[in-house]
XYZ file of C-alpha atoms in Angstrom:
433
model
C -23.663 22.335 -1.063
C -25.082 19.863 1.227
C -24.428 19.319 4.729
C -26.991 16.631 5.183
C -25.655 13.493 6.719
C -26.725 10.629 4.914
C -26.469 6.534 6.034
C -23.298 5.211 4.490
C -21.322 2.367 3.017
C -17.819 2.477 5.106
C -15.300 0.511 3.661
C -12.187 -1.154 5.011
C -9.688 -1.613 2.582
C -6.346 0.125 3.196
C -6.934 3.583 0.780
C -9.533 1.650 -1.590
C -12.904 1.276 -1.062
C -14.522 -1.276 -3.166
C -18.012 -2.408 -2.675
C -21.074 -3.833 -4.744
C -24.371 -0.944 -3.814
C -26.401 0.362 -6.138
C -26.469 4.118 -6.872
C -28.610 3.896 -9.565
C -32.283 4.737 -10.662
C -35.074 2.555 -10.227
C -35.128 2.552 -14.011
C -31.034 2.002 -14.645
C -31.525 -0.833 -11.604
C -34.069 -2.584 -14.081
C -31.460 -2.457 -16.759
C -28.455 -3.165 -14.943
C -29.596 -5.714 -12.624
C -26.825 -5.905 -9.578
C -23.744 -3.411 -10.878
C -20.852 -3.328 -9.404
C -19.336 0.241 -8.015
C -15.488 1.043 -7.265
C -14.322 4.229 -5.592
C -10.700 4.610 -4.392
C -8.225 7.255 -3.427
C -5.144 6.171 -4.867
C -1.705 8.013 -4.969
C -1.414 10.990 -7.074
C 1.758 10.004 -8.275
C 0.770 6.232 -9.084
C 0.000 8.668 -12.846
C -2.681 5.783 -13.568
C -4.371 5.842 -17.366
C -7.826 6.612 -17.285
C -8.648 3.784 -18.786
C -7.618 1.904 -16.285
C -9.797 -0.891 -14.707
C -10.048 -0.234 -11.552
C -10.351 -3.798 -10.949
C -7.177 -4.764 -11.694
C -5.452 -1.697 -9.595
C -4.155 -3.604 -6.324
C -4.960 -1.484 -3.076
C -2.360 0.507 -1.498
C -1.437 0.294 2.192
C -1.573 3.387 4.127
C 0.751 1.350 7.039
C 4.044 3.692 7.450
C 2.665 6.797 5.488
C 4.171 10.006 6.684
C 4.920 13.726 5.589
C 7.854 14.009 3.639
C 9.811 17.703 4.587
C 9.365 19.761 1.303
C 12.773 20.818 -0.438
C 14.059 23.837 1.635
C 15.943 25.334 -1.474
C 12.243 26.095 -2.877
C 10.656 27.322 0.543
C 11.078 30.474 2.780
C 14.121 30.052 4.587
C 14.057 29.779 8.524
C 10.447 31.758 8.310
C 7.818 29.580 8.531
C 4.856 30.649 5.666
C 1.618 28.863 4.783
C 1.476 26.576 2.030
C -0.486 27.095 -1.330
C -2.426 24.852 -3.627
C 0.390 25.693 -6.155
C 2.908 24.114 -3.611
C 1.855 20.861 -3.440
C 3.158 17.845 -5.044
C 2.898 14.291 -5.040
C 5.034 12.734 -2.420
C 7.421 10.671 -4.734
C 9.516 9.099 -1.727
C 5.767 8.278 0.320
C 3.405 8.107 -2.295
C 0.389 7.826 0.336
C 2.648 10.364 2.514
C 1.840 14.114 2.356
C 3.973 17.332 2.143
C 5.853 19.108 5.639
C 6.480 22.714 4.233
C 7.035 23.702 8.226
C 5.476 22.623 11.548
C 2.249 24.687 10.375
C 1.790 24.302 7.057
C 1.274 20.992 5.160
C -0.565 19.206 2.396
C -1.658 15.966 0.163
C -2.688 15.240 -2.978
C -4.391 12.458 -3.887
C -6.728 11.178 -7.044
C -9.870 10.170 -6.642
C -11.456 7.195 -8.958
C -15.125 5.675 -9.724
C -16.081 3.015 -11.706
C -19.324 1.316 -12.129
C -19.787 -1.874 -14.339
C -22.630 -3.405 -15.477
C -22.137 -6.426 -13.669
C -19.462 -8.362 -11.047
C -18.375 -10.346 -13.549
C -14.550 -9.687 -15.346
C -16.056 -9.508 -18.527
C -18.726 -6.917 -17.851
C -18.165 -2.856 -19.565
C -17.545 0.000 -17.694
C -20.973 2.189 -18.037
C -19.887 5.546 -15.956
C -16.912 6.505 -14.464
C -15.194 9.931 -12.739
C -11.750 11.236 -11.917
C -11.068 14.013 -10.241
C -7.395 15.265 -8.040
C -8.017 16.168 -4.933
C -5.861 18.799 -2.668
C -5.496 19.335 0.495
C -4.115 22.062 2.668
C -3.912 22.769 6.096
C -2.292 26.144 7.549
C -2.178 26.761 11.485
C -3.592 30.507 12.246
C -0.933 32.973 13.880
C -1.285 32.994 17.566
C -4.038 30.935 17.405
C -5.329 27.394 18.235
C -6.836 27.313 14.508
C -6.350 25.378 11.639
C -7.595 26.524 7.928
C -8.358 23.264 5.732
C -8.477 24.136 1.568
C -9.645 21.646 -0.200
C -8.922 21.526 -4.109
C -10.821 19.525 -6.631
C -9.686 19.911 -10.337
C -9.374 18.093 -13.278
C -12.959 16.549 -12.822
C -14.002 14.305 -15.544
C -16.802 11.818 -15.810
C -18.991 9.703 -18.422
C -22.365 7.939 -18.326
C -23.375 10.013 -15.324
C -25.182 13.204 -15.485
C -22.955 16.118 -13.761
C -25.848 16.257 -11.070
C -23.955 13.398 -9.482
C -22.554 14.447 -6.141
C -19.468 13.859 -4.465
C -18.389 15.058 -0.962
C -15.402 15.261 1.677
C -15.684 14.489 5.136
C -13.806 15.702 7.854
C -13.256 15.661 11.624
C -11.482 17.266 14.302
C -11.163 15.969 18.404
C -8.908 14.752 20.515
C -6.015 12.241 20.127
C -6.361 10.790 23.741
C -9.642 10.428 25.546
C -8.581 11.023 29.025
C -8.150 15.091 29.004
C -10.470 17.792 28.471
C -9.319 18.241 24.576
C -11.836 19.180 21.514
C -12.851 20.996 18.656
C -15.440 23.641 18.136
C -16.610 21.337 15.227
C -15.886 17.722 15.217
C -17.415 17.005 11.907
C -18.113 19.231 8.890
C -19.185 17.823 5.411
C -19.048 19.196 1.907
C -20.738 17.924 -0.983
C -21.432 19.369 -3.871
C -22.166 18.160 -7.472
C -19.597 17.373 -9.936
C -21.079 20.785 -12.082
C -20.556 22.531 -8.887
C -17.087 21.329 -8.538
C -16.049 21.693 -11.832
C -17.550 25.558 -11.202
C -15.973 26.284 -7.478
C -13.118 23.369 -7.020
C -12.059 25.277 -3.391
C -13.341 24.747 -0.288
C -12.135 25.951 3.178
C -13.327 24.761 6.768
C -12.088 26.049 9.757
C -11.460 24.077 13.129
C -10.376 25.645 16.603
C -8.944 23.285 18.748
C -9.235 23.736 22.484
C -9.119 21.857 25.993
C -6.251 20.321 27.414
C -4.299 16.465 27.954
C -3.610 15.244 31.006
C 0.231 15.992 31.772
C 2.407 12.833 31.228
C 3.399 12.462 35.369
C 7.166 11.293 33.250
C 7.589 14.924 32.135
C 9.912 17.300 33.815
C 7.390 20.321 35.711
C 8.665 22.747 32.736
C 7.188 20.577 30.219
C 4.105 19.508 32.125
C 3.259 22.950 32.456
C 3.315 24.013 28.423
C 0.137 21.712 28.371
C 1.029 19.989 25.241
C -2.168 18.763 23.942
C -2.528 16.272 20.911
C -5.476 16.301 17.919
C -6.596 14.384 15.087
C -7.528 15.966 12.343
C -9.180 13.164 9.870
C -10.469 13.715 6.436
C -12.475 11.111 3.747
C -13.679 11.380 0.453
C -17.568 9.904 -0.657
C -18.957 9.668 -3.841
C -22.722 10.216 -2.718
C -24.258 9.289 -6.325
C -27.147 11.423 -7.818
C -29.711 13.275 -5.288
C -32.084 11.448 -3.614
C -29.962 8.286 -3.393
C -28.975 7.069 0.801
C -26.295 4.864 -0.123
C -22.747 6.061 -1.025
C -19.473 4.874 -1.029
C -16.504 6.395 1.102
C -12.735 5.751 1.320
C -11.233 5.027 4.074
C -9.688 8.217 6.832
C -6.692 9.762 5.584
C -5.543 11.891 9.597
C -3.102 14.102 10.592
C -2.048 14.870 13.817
C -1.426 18.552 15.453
C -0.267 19.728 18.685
C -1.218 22.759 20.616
C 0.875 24.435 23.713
C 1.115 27.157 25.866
C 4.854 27.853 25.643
C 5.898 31.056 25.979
C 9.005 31.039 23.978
C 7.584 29.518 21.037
C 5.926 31.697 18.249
C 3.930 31.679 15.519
C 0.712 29.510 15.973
C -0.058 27.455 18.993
C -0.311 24.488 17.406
C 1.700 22.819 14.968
C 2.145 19.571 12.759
C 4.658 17.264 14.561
C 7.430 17.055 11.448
C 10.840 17.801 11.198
C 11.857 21.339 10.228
C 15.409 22.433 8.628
C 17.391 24.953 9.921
C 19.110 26.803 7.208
C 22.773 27.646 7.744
C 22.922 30.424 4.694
C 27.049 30.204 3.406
C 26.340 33.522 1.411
C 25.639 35.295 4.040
C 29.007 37.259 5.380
C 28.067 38.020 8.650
C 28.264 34.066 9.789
C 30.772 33.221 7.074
C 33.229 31.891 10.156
C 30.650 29.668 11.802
C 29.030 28.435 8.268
C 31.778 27.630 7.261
C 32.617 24.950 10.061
C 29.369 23.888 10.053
C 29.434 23.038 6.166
C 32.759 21.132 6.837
C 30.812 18.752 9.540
C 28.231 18.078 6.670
C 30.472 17.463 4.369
C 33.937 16.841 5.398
C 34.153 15.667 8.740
C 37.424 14.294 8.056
C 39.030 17.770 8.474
C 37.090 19.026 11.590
C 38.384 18.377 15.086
C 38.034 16.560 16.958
C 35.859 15.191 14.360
C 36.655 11.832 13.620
C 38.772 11.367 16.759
C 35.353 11.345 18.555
C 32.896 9.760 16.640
C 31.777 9.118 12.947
C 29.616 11.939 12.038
C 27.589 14.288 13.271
C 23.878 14.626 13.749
C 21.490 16.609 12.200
C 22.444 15.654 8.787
C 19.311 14.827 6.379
C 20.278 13.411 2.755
C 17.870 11.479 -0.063
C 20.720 9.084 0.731
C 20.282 7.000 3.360
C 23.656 6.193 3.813
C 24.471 9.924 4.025
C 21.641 10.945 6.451
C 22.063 10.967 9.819
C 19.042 12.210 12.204
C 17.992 15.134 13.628
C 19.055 17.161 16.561
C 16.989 17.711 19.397
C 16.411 20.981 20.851
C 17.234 22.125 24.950
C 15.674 25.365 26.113
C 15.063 24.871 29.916
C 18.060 22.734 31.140
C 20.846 25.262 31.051
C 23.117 23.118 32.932
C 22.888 20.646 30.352
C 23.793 24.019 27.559
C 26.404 24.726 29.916
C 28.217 21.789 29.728
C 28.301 21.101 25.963
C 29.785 24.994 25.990
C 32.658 23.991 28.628
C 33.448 20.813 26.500
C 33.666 22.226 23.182
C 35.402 25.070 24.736
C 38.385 22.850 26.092
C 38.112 21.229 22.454
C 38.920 24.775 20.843
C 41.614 25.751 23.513
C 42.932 21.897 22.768
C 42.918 22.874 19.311
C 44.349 26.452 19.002
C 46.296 27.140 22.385
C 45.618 28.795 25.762
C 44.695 31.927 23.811
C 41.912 30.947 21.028
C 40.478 33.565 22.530
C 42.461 36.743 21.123
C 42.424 37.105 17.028
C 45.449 38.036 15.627
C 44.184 41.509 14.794
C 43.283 42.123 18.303
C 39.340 41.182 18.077
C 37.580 38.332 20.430
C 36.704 35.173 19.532
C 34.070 32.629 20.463
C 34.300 29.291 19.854
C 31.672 27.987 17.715
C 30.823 24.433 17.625
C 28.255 22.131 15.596
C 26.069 20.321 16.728
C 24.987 23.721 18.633
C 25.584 23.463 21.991
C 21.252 24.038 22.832
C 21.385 20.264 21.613
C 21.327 16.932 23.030
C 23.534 16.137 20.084
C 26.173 18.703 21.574
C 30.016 18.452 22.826
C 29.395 16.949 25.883
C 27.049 14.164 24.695
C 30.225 12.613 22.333
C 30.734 9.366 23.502
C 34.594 9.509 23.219
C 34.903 6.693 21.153
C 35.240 6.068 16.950
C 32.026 4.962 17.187
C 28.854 6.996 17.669
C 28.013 10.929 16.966
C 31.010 13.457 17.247
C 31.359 17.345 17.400
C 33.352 19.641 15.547
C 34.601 23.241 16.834
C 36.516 26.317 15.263
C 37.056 29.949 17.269
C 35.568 32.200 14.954
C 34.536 35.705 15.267
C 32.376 37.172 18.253
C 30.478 39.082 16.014
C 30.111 35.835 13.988
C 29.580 33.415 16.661
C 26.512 36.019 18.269
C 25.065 35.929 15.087
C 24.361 32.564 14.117
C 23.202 31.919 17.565
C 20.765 34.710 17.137
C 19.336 33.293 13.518
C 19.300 29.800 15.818
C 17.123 31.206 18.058
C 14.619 33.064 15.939
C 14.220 30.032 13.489
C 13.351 28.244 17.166
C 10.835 30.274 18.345
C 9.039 31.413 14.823
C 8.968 27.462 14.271
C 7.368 27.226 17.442
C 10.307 24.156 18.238
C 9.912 23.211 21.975
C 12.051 21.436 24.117
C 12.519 18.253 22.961
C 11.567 19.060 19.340
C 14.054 17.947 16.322
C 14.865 19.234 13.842
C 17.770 19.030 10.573
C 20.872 21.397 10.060
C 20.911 22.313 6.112
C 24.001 24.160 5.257
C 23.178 26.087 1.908
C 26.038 27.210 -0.488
């Protein structure tokens, strides 16, 4: 492994870098007098032959590229765990996109392509070429301002090079804005290695520690202002370096994430996170919120029969579907405005005494009941935020059990604070059957 920096070839075409150098011998130079040399990082799922010339492969723009959530149904539900190499996918829906398993795990996967010709010219062979997948993982540390970043490389193949040829990954970690105090133990770290010693050891890990502090946004309420939300780039490019020796190489453009570290109190797990969308898992099987999951399933799914439902509004937020038409967007969360909590609880609870009488209260068996309502009333999407009208977002409520009611609002709340969702976070409402 080599650490060394070397002088570089940078290259500014949106995820291809395509460039005439010569990473050859002196004695290959004689015979192939000005080569040309193609490295890109292309879209795991673009599935390309490797045949394929790379010249005729048009270059794919990284411009809206973002982390699609991973499927709940096939993740740990409302408790957040890191991802795995195994885990990752191509992102069908994004192909440049990467993978949100929860706000501190996520991952890419990309393939990586060389080709060198014998000349510029259409017409001229292919004399070496490489292929390789490449992974990448990134897990925020429990209770800590660290991020692990795996690295994968498998599937390596390559001809008319010898397997001393190196290739490498660069990546970097600082601040997002320049006007705070915010940085990283290690701003840059390189790996490169040879394609033998990939093909040997495909994993590598580097660690980064984020610390410092942004300068409070002077717009933020004093609550906010003091969780110190600070804001990171994490960047990461692949090189193909040639054989030892050489100074030029070839990189592809920065693929970067972003990551956001707090001091929060009421938020768990790490203290940073991946700014994504997380789902909250309403579990119908379980029989302990049977009353509430039930009501919200019907707000998902058939609003038509919830009230006031469609007398107020639409549909209801929070709602995510693979159909556009169907999805909604997320709801956003409230944890230090309790007046604002208060008031979607009064409205929905006039909705439920509207509803069912001056006594929703009282069950017929002689047990208490609470009157649930979706969107939750810790929301900006709740009760009191319906405009009123048949157009726009609406609420739906139904008394259900105490027991019932307390106990979906106490899965709400630990799926909030193990997700480490602040105020002001979002996040989608996935009711499971």
């Amino acid at each position: 492994m080599n650490y060394r920096r070397r002088g570089r070839v940078v290259l500014g075409i949106s995820m291809a870098a395509l460039a005439v150098a010569s990473l050859v011998s002196v004695a290959q130079a004689a015979a192939l007098a000005t080569p040309l040399e193609i490295f890109r990082e292309l879209p795991a799922s673009a599935a390309l032959p490797q045949d394929v010339d790379l010249r005729t492969v048009k270059p794919v723009s990284v411009d809206g590229a973002a982390e699609r959530p991973m499927d709940v149904s096939a993740t740990d539900v409302n408790t957040p765990a890191p991802i795995t190499f195994n885990e990752c996918a191509p992102n069908r829906q994004n192909p440049l996109g990467g993978v949100f398993k929860n706000p501190f795990s996520t991952c890419q996967i990309t393939d990586m392509r060389y080709q060198r010709y014998a000349c510029p010219e259409s017409t001229c062979p292919v004399v070496a070429s490489a292929s390789a997948r490449v992974i990448v993982i990134r897990n925020m540390q429990p209770s800590q301002r660290r991020v692990v970043i795996g690295h994968q490389v498998v599937m390596f193949t390559y001809t008319g090079m010898p397997d001393t040829t190196r290739f490498g990954i660069d990546l970097t970690c600082g601040a997002k804005y320049a006007t705070g105090t915010a940085n990283c133990d290690v701003p840059e770290a390189e790996v490169t290695k040879s394609i033998a010693d990939w093909i040997a050891e495909p994993t590598e890990l580097n660690v980064f520690t984020m610390r410092g502090e942004d300068v409070p946004n002077p717009a933020d309420p004093p609550k906010i202002q003091a969780e110190k939300r600070t804001w990171y780039t994490l960047g990461r490019s692949l090189f193909f370096e040639g054989e030892p020796g050489e100074t030029a190489r070839l990189d592809a453009p920065s693929l970067s994430s972003s990551a956001r570290c707090d001091v929060a109190g009421y938020a768990y797990g790490s203290k940073c996170v991946f700014p994504g969308t997380h789902t909250f898992v309403v579990d119908l099987r379980e029989p302990k919120i049977a009353e509430s999951g039930q009501l919200v399933n019907a707000a998902m799914t058939n609003f038509a029969t919830t009230y006031p439902g469609p007398l107020e509004g639409r549909f209801v937020a929070g709602k995510n579907s693979a159909n556009s038409a169907l999805r909604t967007y997320p709801v956003t969360r409230i944890h230090h405005d309790q007046a604002t909590v208060d008031a979607n609880k009064a409205v929905a609870e006039q909705a439920c005494a509207t509803r069912s009488g001056p006594n929703w209260r009282t069950r017929p068996d002689g047990g208490t009941n609470e009157c649930a309502v979706y969107p939750f009333n810790s929301t900006k999407d709740g009760a009191n935020f319906s405009p009123g009208t048949s157009e726009g977002a609406s609420f739906a409520v139904k008394p259900v059990l105490k027991a019932d009611y307390d106990k979906l609002e106490e899965t709400l709340r630990i799926f909030l604070g193990e997700s480490h969702i602040l105020d002001g976070d979002q996040y989608w409402v996935w009711a499971r059957a």
